[in-house]
mmCIF file of C-alpha atoms in Angstrom:
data_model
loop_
_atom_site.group_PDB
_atom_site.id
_atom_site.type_symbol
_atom_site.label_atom_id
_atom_site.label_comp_id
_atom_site.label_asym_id
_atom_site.label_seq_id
_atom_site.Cartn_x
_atom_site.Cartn_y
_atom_site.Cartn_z
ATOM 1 C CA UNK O 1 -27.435 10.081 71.630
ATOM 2 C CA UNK O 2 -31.328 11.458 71.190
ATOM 3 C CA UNK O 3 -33.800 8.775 71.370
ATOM 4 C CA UNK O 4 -36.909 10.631 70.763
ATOM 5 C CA UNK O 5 -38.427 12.559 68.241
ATOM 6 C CA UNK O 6 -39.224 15.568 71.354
ATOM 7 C CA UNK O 7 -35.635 15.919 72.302
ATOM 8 C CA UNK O 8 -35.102 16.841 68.632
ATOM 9 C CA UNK O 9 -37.620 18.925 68.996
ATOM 10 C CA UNK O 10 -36.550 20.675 72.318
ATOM 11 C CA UNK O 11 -32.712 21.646 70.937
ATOM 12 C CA UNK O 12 -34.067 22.326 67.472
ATOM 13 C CA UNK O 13 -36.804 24.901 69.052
ATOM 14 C CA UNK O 14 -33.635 26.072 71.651
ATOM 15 C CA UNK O 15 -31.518 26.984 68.954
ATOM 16 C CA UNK O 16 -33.629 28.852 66.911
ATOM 17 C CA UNK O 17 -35.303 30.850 70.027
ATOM 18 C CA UNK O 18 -31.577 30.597 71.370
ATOM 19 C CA UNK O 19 -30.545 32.578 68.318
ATOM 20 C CA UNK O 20 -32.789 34.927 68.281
ATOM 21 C CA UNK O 21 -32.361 36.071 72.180
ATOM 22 C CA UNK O 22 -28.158 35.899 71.441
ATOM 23 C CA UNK O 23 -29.096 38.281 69.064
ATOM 24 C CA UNK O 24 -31.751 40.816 71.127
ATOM 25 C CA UNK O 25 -29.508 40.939 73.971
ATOM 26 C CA UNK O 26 -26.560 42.537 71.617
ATOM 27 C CA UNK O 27 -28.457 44.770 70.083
ATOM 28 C CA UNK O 28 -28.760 47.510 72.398
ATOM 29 C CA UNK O 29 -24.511 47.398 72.802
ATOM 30 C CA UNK O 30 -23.926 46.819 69.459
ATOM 31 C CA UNK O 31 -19.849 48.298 68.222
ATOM 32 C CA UNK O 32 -19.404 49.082 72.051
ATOM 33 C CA UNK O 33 -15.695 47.993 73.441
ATOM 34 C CA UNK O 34 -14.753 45.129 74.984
ATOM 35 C CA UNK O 35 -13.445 47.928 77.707
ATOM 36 C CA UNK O 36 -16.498 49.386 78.147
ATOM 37 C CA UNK O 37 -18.661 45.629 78.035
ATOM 38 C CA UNK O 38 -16.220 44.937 81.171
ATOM 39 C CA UNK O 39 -17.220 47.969 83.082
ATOM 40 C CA UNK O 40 -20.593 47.620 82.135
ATOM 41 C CA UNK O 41 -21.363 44.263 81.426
ATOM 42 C CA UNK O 42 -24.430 43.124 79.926
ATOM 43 C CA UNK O 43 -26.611 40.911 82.311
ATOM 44 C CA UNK O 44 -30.196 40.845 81.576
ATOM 45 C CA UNK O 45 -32.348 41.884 78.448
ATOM 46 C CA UNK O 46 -31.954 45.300 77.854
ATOM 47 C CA UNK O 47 -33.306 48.127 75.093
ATOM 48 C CA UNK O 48 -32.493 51.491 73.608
ATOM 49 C CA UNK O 49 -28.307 51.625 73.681
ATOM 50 C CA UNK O 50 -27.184 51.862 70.289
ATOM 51 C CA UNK O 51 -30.183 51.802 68.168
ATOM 52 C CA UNK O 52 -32.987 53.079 70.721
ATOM 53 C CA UNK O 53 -34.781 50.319 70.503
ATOM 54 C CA UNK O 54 -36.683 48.461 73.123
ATOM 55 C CA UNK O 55 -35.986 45.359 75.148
ATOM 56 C CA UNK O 56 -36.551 42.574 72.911
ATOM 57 C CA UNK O 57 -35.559 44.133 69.754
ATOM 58 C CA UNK O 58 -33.819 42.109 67.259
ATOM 59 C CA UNK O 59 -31.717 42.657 64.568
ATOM 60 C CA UNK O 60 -31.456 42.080 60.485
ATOM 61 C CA UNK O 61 -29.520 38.720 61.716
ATOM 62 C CA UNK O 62 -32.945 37.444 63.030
ATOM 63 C CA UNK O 63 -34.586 38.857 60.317
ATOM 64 C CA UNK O 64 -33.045 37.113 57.849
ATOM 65 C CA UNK O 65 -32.997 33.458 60.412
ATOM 66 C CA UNK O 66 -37.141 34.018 60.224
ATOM 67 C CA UNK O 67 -36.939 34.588 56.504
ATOM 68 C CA UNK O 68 -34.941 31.584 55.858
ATOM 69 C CA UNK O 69 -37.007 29.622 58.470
ATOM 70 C CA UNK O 70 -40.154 30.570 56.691
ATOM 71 C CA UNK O 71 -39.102 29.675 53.249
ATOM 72 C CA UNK O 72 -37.693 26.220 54.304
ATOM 73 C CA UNK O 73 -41.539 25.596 55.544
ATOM 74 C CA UNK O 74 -42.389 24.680 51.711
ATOM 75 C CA UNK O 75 -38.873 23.080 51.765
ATOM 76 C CA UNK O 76 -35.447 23.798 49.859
ATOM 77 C CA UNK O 77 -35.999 26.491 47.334
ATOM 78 C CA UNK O 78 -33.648 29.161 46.441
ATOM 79 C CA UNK O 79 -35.549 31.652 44.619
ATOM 80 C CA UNK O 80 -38.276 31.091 47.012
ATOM 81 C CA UNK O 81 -35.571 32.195 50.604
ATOM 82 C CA UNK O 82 -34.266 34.989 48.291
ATOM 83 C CA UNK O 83 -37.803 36.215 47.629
ATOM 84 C CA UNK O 84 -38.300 36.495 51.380
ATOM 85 C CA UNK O 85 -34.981 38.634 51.005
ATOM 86 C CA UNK O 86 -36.189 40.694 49.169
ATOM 87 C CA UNK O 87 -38.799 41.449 51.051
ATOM 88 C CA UNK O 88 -37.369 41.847 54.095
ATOM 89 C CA UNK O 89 -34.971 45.194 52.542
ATOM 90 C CA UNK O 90 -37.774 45.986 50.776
ATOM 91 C CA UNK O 91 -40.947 45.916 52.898
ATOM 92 C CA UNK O 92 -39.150 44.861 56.588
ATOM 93 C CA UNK O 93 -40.540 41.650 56.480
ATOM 94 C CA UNK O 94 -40.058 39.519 59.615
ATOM 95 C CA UNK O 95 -38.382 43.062 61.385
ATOM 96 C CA UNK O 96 -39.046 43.437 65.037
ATOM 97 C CA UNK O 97 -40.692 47.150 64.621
ATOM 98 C CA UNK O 98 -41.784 47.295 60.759
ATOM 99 C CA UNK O 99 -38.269 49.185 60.102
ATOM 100 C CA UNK O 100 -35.641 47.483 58.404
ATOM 101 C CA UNK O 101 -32.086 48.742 60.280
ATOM 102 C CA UNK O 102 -28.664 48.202 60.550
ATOM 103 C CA UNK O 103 -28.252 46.240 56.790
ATOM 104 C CA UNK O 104 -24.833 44.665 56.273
ATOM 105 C CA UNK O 105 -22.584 46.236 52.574
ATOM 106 C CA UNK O 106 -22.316 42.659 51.371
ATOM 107 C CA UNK O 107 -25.821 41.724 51.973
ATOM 108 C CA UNK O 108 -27.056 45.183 50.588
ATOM 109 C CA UNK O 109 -25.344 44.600 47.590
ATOM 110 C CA UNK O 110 -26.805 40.805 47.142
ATOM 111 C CA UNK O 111 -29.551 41.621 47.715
ATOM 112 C CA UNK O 112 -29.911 44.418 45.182
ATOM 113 C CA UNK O 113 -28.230 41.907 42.698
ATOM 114 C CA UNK O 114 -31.182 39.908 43.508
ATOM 115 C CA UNK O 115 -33.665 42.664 42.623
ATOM 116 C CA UNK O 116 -32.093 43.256 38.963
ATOM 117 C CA UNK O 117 -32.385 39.829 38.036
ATOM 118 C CA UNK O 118 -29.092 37.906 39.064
ATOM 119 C CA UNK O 119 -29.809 34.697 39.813
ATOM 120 C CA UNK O 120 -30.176 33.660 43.863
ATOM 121 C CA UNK O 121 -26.820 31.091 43.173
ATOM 122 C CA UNK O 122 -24.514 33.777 42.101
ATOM 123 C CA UNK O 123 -25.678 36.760 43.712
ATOM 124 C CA UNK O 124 -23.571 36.770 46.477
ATOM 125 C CA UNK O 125 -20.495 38.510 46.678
ATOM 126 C CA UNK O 126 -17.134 36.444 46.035
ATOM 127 C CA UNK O 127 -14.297 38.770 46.908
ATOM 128 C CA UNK O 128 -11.856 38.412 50.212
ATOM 129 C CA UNK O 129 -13.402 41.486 51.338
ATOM 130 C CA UNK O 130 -16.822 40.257 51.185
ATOM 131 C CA UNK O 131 -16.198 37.228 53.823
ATOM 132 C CA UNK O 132 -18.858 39.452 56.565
ATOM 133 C CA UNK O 133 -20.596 37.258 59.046
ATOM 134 C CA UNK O 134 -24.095 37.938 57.208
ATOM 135 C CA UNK O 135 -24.527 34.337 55.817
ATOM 136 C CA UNK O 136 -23.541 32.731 59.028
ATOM 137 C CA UNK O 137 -25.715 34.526 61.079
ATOM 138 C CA UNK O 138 -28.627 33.166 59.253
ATOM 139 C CA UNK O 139 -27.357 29.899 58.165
ATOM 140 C CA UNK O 140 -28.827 27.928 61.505
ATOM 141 C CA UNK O 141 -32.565 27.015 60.390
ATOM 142 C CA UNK O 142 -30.618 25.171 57.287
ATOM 143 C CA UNK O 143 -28.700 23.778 59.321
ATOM 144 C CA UNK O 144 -31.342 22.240 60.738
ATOM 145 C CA UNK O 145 -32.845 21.379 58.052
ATOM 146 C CA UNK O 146 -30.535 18.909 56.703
ATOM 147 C CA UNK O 147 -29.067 17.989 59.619
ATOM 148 C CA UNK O 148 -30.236 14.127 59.158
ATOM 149 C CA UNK O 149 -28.401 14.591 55.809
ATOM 150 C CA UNK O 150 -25.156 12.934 54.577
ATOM 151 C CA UNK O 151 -22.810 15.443 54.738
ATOM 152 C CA UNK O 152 -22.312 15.963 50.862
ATOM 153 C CA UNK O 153 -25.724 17.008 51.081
ATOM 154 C CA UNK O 154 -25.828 18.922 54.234
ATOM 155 C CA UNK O 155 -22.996 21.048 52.578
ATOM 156 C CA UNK O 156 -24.721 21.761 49.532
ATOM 157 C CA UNK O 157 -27.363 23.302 50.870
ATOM 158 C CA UNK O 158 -25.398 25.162 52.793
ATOM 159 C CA UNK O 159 -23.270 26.824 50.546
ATOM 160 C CA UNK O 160 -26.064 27.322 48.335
ATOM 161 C CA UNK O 161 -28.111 29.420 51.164
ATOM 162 C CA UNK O 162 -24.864 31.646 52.251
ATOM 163 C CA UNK O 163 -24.164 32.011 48.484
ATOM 164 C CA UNK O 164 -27.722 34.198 48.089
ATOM 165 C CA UNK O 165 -25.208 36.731 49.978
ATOM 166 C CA UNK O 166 -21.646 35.444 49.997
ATOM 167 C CA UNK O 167 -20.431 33.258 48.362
ATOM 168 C CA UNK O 168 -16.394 33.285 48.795
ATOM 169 C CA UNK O 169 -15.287 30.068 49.906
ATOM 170 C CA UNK O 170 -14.358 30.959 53.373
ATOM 171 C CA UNK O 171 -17.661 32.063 54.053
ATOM 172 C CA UNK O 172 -19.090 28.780 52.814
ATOM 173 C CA UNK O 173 -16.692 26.540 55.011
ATOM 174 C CA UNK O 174 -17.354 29.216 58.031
ATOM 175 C CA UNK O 175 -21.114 28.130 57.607
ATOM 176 C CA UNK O 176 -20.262 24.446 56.332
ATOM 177 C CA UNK O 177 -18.273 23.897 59.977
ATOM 178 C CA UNK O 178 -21.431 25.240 61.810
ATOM 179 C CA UNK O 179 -23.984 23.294 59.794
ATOM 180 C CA UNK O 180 -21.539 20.622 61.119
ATOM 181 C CA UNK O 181 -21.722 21.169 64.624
ATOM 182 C CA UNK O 182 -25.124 21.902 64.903
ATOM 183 C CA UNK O 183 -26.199 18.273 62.988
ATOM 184 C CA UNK O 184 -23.657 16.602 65.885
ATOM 185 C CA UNK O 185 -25.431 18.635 68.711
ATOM 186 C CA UNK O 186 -28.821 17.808 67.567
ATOM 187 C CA UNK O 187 -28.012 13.889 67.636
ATOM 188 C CA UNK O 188 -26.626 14.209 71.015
ATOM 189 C CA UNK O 189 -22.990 14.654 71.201
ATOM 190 C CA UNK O 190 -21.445 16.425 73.971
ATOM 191 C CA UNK O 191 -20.197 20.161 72.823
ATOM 192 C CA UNK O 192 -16.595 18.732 72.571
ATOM 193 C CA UNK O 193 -17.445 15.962 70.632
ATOM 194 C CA UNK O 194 -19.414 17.802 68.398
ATOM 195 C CA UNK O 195 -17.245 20.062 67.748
ATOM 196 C CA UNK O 196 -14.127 17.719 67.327
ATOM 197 C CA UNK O 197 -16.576 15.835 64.934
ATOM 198 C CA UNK O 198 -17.062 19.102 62.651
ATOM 199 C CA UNK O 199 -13.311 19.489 62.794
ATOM 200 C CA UNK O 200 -12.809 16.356 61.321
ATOM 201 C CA UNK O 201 -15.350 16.564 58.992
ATOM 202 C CA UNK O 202 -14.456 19.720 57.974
ATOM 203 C CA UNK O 203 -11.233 18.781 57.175
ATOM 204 C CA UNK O 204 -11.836 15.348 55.216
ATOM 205 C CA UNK O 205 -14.782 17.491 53.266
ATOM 206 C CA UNK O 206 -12.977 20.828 52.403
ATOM 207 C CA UNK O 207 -9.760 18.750 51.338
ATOM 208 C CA UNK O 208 -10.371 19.896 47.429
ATOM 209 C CA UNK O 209 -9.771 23.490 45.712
ATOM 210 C CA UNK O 210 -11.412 26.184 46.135
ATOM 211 C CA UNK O 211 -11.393 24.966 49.546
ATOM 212 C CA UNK O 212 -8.237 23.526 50.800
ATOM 213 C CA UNK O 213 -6.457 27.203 50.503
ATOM 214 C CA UNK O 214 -8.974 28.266 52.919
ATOM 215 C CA UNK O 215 -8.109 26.152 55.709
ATOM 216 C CA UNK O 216 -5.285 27.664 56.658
ATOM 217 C CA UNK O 217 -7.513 30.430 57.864
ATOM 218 C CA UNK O 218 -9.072 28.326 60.345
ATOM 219 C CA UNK O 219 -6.162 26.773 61.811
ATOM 220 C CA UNK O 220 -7.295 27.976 65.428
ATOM 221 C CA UNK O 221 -10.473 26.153 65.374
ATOM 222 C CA UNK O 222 -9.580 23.050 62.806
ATOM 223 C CA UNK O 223 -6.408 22.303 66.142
ATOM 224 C CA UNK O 224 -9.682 21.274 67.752
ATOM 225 C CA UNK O 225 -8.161 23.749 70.870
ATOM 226 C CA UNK O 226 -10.148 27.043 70.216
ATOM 227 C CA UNK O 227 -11.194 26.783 73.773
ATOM 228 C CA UNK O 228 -8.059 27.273 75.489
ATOM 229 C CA UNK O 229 -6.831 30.549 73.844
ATOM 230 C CA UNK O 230 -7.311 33.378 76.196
ATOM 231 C CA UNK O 231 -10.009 35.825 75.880
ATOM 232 C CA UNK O 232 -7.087 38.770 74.128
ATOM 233 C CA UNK O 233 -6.710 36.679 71.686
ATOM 234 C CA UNK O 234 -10.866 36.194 70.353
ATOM 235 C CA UNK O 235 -11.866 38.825 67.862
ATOM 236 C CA UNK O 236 -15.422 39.491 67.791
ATOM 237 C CA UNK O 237 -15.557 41.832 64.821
ATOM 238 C CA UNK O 238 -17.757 41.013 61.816
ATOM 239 C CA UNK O 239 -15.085 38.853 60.208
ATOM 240 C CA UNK O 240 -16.840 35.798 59.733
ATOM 241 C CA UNK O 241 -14.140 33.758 61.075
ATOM 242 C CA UNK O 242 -13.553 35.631 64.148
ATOM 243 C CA UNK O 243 -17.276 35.207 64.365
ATOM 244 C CA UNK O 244 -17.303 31.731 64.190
ATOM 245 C CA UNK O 245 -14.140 31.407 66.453
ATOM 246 C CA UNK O 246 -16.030 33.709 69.223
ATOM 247 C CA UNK O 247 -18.929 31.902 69.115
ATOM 248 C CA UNK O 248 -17.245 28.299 69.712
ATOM 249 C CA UNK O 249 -14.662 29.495 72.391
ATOM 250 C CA UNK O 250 -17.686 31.038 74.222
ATOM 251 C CA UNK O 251 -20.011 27.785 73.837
ATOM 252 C CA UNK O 252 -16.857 25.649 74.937
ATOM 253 C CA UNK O 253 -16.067 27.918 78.499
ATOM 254 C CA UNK O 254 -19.158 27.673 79.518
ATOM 255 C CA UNK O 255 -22.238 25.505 81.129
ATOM 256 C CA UNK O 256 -24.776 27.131 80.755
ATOM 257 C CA UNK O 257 -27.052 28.477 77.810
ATOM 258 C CA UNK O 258 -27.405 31.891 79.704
ATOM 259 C CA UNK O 259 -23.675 32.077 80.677
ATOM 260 C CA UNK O 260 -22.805 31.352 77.109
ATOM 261 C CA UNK O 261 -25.128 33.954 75.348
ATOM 262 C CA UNK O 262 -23.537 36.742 78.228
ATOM 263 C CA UNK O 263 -19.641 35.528 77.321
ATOM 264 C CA UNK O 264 -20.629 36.772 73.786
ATOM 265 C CA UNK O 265 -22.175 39.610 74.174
ATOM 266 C CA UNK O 266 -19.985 41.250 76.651
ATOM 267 C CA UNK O 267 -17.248 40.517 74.208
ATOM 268 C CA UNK O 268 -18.007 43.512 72.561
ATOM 269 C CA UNK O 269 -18.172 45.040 69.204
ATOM 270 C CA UNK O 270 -20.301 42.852 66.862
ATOM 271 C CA UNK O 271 -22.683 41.898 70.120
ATOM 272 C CA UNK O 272 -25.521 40.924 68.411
ATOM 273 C CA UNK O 273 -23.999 38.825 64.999
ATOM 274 C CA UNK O 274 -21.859 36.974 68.198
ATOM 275 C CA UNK O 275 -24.904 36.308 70.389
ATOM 276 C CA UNK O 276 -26.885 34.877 67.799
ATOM 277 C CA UNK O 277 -24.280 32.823 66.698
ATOM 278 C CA UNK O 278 -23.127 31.636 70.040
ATOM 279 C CA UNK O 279 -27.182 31.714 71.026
ATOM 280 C CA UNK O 280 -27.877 29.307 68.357
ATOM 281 C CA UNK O 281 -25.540 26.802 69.217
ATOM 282 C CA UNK O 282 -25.987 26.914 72.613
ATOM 283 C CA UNK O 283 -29.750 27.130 72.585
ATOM 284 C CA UNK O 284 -28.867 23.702 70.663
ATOM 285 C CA UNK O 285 -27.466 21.478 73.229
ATOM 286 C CA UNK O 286 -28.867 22.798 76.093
ATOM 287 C CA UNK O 287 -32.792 22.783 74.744
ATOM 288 C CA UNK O 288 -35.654 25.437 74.969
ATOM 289 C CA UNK O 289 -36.324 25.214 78.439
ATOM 290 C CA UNK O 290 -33.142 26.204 79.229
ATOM 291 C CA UNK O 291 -33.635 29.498 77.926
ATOM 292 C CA UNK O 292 -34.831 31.741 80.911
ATOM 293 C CA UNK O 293 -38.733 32.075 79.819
ATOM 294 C CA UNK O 294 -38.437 35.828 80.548
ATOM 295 C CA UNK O 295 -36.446 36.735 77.739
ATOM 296 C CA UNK O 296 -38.389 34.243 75.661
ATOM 297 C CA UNK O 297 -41.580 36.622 76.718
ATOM 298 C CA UNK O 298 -39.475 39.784 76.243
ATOM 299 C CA UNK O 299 -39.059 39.269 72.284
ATOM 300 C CA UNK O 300 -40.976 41.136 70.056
ATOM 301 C CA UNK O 301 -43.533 40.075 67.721
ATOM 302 C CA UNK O 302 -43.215 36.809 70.138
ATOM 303 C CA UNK O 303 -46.669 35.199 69.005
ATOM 304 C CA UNK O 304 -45.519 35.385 65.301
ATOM 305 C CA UNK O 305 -42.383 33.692 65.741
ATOM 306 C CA UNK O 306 -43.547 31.326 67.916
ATOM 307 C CA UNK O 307 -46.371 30.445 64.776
ATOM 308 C CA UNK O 308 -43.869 30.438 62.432
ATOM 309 C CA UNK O 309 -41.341 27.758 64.425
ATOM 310 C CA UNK O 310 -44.132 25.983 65.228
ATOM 311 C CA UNK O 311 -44.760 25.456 61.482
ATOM 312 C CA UNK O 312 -41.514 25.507 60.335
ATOM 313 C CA UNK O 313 -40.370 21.854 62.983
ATOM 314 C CA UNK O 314 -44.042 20.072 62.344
ATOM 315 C CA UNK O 315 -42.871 20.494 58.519
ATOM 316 C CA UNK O 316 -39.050 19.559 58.805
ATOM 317 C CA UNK O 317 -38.347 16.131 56.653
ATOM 318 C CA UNK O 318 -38.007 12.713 59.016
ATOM 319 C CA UNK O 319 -36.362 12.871 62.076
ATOM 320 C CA UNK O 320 -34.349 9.894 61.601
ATOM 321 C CA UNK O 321 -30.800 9.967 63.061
#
C-alpha cells in the first residue's frame, strides 16, 4: 500500500499523462483493422494517418479529460464541467490544434441539449443505443478525484459526470467499475487485486435496479478472468463495454506501461478511445516516470497541460487513504 503523499502523486500524474499519450498514439490509426494494426503495428508516436495530424495530436477524448480536469480544480460542480463542454464544441477549448474534430453522436447531442437549457444531470442520452465509450473516456480525473471516497460517494460522482453525456445505466457501471479500479490502484494494490476488488465492489454496489439487469452485460469482466480470453475474442469498437473489457485484458497481459498502451492501440479500430483508456490505467500503477519522457515531450500544447495538472493535484481534497 502507498505510504506517501508523492507516490500518490506519481500514479495520479501517470494516469492522467498516461491517458493522454494512450490516446495520441491512436489517433493517427484511428478505425484501421486489427489486420492491418498486425502488419503494421504501431510502435512509437506517430502523426498524420487518419486525421493528418501531427505526432502528438490528441483527440476529443483528451479534450474532454482536460475539461473535466480543469473544472474539478474549483472542485465538484456540474454546471461548472458542462460549461467547459460547451466550450470545448463550441470554441475547441483544451483541443490540441484550436480545431475541434472527430465529435462522438451521443456527445454531440448532449452537448447541444446542454446549450438549449437542459439541465447538466439529465442531458445525457439514456437509450441502449447511446451506451458509446464517450463518458468513460473522460471519466479518469473524477476518478481521481474521489478516489479517497467511500464508495457510495465515489459512485455518485461518477454517474453524475458520465450522465452530462450518457447516462444509461450501463454506461454508468462501465465508468463506476473504472472509478473502482483506479481508487484500488492509487492505494497500492497490485493490477489483479485491484481489479478483483472493483469486481467485487461492483457487484455488492450495482446489486439494485436499474442496475442489476445490467450486469449480465459484464459477465466477462465481473468472472474476474477477462485476462485469459484470447485476443479474437476482445472487441475494441466504441461499445463502451468492449472498451472497458479491451482496456483491462490489455493492462492485465502486460508489464509494462509502454507495452500496455501498444497492446491497445494495435488492437485496432477505436485506437485512440482504447489507448486512453488502457493509458490511464496503466499510467496509474506504473507512475509518471514510467512513461517514456519522449512521448511526454511529443504532446502538444505540453506546457499547458502540464500547468493545468499541476494545478489540478496541488488542489485535489486530502490524500488520506
Amino acid at each position: 500500500m502507498l505510504k506517501t503523499t508523492q507516490e500518490i502523486r506519481q500514479r495520479i500524474l501517470g494516469g492522467l499523462w498516461g491517458a493522454l499519450i494512450g490516446d495520441a498514439l491512436g489517433v493517427p490509426v484511428e478505425f484501421t483493422s486489427r489486420h492491418e494494426r498486425k502488419r503494421y503495428p504501431v510502435s512509437d508516436m506517430t502523426g498524420y494517418g487518419t486525421f493528418n495530424l501531427p505526432p502528438g495530436s490528441f483527440s476529443d477524448d483528451s479534450s474532454l479529460l482536460l475539461c473535466t480536469v480543469e473544472a474539478l480544480i474549483d472542485g465538484f460542480n456540474l454546471n461548472h464541467m458542462s460549461g467547459l463542454f460547451i466550450r470545448w464544441l463550441k470554441e475547441a477549448r483544451w483541443t490540441p490544434h484550436g480545431e475541434t474534430f472527430d465529435v462522438g453522436r451521443t456527445t454531440y447531442h448532449a452537448i447541444m441539449r446542454l446549450i438549449n437549457n437542459i439541465e447538466p444531470g439529465l442531458a445525457g442520452l439514456d437509450k441502449e443505443k447511446d451506451n458509446g465509450n464517450g463518458s468513460l473516456m473522460r471519466i479518469l480525473p473524477v476518478s481521481i478525484y474521489c478516489f479517497n471516497q467511500p464508495v457510495e460517494k465515489m459512485m455518485e460522482y461518477t454517474h453524475m459526470a458520465s450522465s452530462i453525456t450518457h447516462r444509461h445505466p450501463r454506461s454508468l457501471v462501465a465508468c463506476g467499475f473504472y472509478s473502482l479500479i483506479v481508487s484500488s490502484l492509487i492505494r497500492g494494490l497490485t493490477p489483479y487485486e485491484a481489479y478483483k476488488d472493483a469486481v467485487d465492489k461492483t457487484i455488492n454496489y450495482y446489486n439494485k435496479e436499474p442496475f442489476r439487469s445490467e450486469l449480465i452485460h459484464f459477465d466477462r469482466i465481473l468472472s474476474g478472468n477477462i485476462s485469459e480470453l484470447p485476443e479474437d475474442d476482445i472487441e475494441s469498437d466504441g461499445y463502451v463495454v468492449h472498451t472497458l473489457e479491451a482496456s483491462l485484458w490489455c493492462f492485465l497481459n502486460t508489464q509494462s506501461y509502454k507495452d500496455a498502451v501498444l497492446k491497445a492501440v494495435n488492437l485496432g479500430y477505436d485506437t485512440d478511445t482504447t489507448g486512453c483508456v488502457t493509458g490511464g490505467l496503466t499510467g496509474v500503477h506504473y507512475g509518471i516516470d514510467a512513461i517514456p519522457r519522449e512521448w511526454i515531450n511529443k504532446i502538444a500544447r505540453k506546457e499547458d497541460i502540464e500547468g493545468l495538472f499541476a494545478e489540478y493535484v496541488a488542489k485535489l481534497p486530502a490524500f488520506e487513504v
